[in-house]
Short mmCIF file of C-alpha atoms and ligand atoms in Angstrom, two decimals:
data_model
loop_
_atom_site.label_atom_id
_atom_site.label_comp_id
_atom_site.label_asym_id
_atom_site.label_seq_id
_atom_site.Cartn_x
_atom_site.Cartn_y
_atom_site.Cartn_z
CA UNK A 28 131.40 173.75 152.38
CA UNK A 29 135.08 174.84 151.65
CA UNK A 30 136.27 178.17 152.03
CA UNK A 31 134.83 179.67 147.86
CA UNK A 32 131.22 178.88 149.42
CA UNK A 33 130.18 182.26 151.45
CA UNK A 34 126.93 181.31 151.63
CA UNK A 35 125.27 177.59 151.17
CA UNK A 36 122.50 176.14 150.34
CA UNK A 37 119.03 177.75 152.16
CA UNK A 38 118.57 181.35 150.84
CA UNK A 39 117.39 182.65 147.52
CA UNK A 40 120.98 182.05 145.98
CA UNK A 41 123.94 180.70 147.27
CA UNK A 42 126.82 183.12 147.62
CA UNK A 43 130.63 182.27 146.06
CA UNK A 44 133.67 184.45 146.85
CA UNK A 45 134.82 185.35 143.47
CA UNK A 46 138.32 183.99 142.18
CA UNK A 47 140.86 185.74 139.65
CA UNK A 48 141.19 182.08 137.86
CA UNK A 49 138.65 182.20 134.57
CA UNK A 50 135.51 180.57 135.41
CA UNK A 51 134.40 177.04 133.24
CA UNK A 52 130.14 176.45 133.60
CA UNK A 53 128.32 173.31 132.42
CA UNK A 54 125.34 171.41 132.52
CA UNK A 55 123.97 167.97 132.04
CA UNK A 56 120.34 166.30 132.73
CA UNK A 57 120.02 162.54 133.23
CA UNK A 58 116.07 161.70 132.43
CA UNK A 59 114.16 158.00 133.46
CA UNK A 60 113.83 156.08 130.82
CA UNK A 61 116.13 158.59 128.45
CA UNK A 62 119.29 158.00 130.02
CA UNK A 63 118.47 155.32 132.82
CA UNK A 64 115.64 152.85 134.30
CA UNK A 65 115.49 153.20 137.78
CA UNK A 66 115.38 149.29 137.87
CA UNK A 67 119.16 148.99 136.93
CA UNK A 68 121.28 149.95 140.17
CA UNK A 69 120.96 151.63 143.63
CA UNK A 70 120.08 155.12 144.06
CA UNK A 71 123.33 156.08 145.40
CA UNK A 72 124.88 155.08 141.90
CA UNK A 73 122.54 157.09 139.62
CA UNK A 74 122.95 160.20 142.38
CA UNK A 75 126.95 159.78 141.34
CA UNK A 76 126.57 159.30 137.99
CA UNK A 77 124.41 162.52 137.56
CA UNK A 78 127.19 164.65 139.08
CA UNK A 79 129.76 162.59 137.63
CA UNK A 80 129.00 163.59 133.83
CA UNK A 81 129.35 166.89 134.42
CA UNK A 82 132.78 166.68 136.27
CA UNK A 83 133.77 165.03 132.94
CA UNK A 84 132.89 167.76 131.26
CA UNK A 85 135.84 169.72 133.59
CA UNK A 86 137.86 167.06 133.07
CA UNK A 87 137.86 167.71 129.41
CA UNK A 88 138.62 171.52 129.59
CA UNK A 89 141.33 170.62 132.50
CA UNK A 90 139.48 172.39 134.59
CA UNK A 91 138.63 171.78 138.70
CA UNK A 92 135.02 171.31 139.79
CA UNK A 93 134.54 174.34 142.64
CA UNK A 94 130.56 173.96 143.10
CA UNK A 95 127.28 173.03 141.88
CA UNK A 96 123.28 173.61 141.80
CA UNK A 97 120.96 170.79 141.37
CA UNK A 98 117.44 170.62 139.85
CA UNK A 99 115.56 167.04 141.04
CA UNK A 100 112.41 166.70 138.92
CA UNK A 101 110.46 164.00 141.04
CA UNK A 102 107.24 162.29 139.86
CA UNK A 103 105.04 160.59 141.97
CA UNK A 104 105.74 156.65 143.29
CA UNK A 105 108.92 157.80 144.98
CA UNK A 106 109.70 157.87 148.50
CA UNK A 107 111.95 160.05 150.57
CA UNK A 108 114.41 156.82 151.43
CA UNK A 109 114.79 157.05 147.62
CA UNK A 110 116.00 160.42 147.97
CA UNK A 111 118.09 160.20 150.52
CA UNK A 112 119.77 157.36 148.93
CA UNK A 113 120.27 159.49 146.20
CA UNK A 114 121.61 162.66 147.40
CA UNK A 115 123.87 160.37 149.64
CA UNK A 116 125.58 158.97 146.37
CA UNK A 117 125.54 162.77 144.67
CA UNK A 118 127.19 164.17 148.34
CA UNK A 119 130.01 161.33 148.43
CA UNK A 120 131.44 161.96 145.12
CA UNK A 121 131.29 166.10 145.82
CA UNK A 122 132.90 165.13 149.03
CA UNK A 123 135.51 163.26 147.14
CA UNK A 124 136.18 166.04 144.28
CA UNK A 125 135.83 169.20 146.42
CA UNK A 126 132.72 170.04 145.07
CA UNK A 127 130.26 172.15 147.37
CA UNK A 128 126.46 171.33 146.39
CA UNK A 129 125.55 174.98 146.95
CA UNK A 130 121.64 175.20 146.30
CA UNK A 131 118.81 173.31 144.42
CA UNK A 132 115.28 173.17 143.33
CA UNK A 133 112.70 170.39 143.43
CA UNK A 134 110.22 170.49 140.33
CA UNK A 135 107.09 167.86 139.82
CA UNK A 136 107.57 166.08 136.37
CA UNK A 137 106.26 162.89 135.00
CA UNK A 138 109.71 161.16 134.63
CA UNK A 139 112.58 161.60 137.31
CA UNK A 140 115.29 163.87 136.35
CA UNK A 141 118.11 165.43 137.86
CA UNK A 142 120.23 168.26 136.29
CA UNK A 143 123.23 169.75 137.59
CA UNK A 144 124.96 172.70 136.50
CA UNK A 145 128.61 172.91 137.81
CA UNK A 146 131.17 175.79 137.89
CA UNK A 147 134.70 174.92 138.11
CA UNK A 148 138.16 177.17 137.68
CA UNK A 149 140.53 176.32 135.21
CA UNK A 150 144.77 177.92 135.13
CA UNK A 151 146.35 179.63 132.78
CA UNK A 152 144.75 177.82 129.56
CA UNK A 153 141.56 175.55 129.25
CA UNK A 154 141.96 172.56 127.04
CA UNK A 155 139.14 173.61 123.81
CA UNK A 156 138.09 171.61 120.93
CA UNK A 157 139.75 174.21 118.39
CA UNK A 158 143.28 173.58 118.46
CA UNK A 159 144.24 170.30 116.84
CA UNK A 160 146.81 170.49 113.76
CA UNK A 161 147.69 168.56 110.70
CA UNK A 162 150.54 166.19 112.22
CA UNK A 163 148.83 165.95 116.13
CA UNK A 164 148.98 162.38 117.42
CA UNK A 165 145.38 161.54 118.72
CA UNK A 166 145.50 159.78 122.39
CA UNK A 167 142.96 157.97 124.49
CA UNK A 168 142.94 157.77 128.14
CA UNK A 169 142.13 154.11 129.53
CA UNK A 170 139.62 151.65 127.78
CA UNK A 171 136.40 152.37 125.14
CA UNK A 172 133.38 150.46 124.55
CA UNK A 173 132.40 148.95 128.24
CA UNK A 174 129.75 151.08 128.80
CA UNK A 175 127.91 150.53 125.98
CA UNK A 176 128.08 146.79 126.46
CA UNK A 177 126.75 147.22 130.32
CA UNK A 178 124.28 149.12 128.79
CA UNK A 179 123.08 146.47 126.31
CA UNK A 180 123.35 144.10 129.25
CA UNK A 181 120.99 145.98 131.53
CA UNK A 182 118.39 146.64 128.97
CA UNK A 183 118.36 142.62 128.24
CA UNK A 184 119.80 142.95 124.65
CA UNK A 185 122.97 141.14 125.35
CA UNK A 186 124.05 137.86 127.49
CA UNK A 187 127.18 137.93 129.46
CA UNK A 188 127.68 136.19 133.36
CA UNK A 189 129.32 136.34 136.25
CA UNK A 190 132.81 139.09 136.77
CA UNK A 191 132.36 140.16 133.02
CA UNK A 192 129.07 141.14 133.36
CA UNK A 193 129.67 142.58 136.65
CA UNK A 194 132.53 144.43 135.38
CA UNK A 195 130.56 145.86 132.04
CA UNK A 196 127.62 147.05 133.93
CA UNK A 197 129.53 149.01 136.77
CA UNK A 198 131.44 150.96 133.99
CA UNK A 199 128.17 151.51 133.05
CA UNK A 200 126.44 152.97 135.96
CA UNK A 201 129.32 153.84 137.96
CA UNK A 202 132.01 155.82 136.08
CA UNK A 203 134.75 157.76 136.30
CA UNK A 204 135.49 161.12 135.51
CA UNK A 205 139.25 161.55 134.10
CA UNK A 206 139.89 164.78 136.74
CA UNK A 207 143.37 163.90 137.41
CA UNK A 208 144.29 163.49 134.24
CA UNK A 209 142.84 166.39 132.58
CA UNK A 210 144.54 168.49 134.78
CA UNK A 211 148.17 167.08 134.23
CA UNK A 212 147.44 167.43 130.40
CA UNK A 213 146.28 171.20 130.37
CA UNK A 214 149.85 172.06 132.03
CA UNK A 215 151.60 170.55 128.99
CA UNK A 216 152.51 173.17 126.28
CA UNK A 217 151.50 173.51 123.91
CA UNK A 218 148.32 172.87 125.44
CA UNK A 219 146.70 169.86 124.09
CA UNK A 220 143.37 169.77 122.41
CA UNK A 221 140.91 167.70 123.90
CA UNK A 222 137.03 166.23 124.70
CA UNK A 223 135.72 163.61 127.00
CA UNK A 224 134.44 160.55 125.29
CA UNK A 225 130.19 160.73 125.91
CA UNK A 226 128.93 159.89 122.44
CA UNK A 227 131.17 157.68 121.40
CA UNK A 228 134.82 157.82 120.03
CA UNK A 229 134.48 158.85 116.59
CA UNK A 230 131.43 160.90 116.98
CA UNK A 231 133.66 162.67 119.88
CA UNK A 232 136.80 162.84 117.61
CA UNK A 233 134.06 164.03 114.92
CA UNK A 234 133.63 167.44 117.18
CA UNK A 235 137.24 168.42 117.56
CA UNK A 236 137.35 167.62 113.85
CA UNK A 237 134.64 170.14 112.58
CA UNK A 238 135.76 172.62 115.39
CA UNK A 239 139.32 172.21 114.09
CA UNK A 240 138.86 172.08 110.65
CA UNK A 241 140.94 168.70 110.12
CA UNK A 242 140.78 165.26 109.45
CA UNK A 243 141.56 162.48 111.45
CA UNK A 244 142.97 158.49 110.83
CA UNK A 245 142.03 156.38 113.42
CA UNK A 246 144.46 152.85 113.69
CA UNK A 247 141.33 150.34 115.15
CA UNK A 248 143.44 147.79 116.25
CA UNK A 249 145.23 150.63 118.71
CA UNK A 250 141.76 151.59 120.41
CA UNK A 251 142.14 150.13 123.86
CA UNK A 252 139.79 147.68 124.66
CA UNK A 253 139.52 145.53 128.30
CA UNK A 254 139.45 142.17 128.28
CA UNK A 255 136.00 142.02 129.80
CA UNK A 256 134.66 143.72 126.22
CA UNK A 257 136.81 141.25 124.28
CA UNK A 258 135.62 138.26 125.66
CA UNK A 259 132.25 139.85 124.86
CA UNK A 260 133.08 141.36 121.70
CA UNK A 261 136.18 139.27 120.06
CA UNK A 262 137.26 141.33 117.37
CA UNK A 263 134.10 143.52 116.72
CA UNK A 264 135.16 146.72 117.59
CA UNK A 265 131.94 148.55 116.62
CA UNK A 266 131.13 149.83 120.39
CA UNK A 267 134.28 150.84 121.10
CA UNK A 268 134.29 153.24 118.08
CA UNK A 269 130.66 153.97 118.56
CA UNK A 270 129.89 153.55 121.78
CA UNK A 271 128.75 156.06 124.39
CA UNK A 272 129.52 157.18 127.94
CA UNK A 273 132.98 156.16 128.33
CA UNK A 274 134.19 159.39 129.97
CA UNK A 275 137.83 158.68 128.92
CA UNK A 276 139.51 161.50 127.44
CA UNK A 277 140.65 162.14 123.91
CA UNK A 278 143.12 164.27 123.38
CA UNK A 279 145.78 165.43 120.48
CA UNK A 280 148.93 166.47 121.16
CA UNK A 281 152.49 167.88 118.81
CA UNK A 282 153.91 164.91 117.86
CA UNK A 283 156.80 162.73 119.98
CA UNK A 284 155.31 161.81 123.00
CA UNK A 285 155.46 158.27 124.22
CA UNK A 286 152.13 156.72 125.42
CA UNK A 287 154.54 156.04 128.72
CA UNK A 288 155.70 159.27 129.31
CA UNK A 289 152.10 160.51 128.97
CA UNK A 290 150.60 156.89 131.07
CA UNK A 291 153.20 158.46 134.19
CA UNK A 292 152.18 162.02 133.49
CA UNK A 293 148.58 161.39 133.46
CA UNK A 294 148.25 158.71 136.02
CA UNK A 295 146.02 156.51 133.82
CA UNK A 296 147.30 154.32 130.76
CA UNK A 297 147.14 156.24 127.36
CA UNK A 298 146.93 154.60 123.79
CA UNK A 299 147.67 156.17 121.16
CA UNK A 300 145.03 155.49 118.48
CA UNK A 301 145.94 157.52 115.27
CA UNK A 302 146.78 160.94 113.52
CA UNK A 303 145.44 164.38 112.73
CA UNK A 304 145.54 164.81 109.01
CA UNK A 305 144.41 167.30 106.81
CA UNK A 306 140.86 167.48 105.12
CA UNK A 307 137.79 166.73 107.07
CA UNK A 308 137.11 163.08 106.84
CA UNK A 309 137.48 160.36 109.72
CA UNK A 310 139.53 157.08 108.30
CA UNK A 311 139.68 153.71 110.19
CA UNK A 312 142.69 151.91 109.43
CA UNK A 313 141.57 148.02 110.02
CA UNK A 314 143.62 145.39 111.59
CA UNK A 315 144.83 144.76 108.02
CA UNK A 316 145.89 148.03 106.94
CA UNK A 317 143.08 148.62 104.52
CA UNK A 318 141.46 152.04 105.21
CA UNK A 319 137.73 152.21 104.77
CA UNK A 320 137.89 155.38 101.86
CA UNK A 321 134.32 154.85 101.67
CA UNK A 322 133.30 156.49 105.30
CA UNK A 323 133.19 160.80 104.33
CA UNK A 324 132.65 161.95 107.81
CA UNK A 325 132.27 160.74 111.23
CA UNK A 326 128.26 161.29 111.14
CA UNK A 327 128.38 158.79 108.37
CA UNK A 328 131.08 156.73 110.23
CA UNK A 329 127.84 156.71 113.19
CA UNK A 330 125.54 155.62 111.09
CA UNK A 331 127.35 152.55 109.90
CA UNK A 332 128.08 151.19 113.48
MG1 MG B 409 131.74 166.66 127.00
#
């Protein structure tokens, strides 16, 4: 426990020092057979991942993750090695991110669930979804669309072997939350509007769009894809547009920035993948330069991938 934890796990609440930095709170449930099968990796991986989407969530706001309370609904057929296993996965990545696991509760259900809600402290000015501008360049932290495809590959809907399907199905079960680089982008001023990719790209970009009150136009062949989904996916680049649970960032920044200068700042490679615009309307600009004028919003733009 680090130093913000008075009082751990083991009473009726856990007690934190408080802290003059304003406060960021989230929370996120991962459900059997809603969000995972228990079938498709170790224990110790799902434990992560659980903790991991909320850290993402920080991530976004540029925030740091200071401590968290977990909620394990068990059902029956489980044993305690399962548990352990778990909670072994959950306590390495908390280890690794400073976070102090600082109480819980165990419920019985009839799926297994685990919900965490997690505080963290963010400087002088969180990152929102409010502030993007006619003009703002729209960036993209690393690659889109693997998840989704180790997704498809776990639940038997799509063939791929050997290091690609490896690859595809650890970004799937195993990612990463962009910490580092949320926090070198909310010391940039202005500071830059932003949201971690969990939905999918343009339904993401859609929520900083309608909490903005702009419009966006998205260049597809910019979006960064690896070569594991192009070997996959060639030059279908539905479910990197609309796929979920990347937890890259997207961000928009004043324009002028290079995608180097920001790739050094940032500590991860950025793309830059299109422009803020006026209106209300997502665009895709196609490798040919033909917009699609037909697509009116990005819930549309969804419904079409
Ligand atoms: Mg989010």
């Amino acid at each position: 426990m680090s130093r913000r934890t008075v009082l751990g796990p083991g009473d009726d609440c856990a007690i934190l020092a408080s802290s003059r930095a304003p406060r960021l709170l989230t929370i996120d449930s991962m459900v059997e057979d809603v969000h995972f099968r228990l079938g498709w990796g170790a224990p110790e991986k799902l434990g992560a991942k659980s903790l991991m989407v909320n850290l993402s969530d920080i991530a976004a706001m540029g925030g740091r993750p200071t401590a968290c309370v977990v909620n394990l609904a068990v059902r029956a057929g489980l044993d305690m090695r399962f548990f352990d296993r778990l909670y072994a996965g959950m306590r390495s990545l908390a280890r690794e991110t400073k976070v102090d696991i600082v109480g819980g509760n165990v419920t019985r259900a009839d799926k297994l669930g685990i919900t965490i809600a997690l505080l963290g402290e963010v400087g002088a000015a969180a990152m929102r979804r409010d502030s993007a501008r006619p003009g703002d360049e729209i960036f993209v932290t690393g690659t889109v669309g693997d998840s989704a495809l180790g997704l498809r590959i776990l639940a038997g809907k799509l063939n791929a072997s050997g290091k690609t399907r490896r690859a595809l199905v650890e970004r799937h079960l195993s990612p990463t939350a962009r910490l580092g680089a949320g926090l070198a982008l909310a010391r940039m001023r202005p500071v830059p509007t932003a949201i971690d990719i969990s939905d999918g790209l343009v339904q993401d970009l859609g929520h900083i769009l309608e909490r903005s009150g702009v419009g966006a136009e998205i260049d597809a062949a910019q979006v960064p894809v690896s070569k594991e989904y192009r070997a996959v996916m060639g030059d279908d680049l539905s479910l990197a547009l609309g796929g979920g649970e990347d937890y890259e960032l997207l961000f928009c920044l004043r324009p002028g920035r290079s995608e180097a200068e920001l790739g050094r700042r940032l500590g991860v490679p950025v793309r830059r993948i299109g422009t803020i615009v006026r209106g209300s309307r997502v665009l895709v600009r196609d490798a040919r330069g033909a917009t699609r004028p037909e697509v009116a919003g990005w819930d549309q733009l969804r419904g079409r991938l």
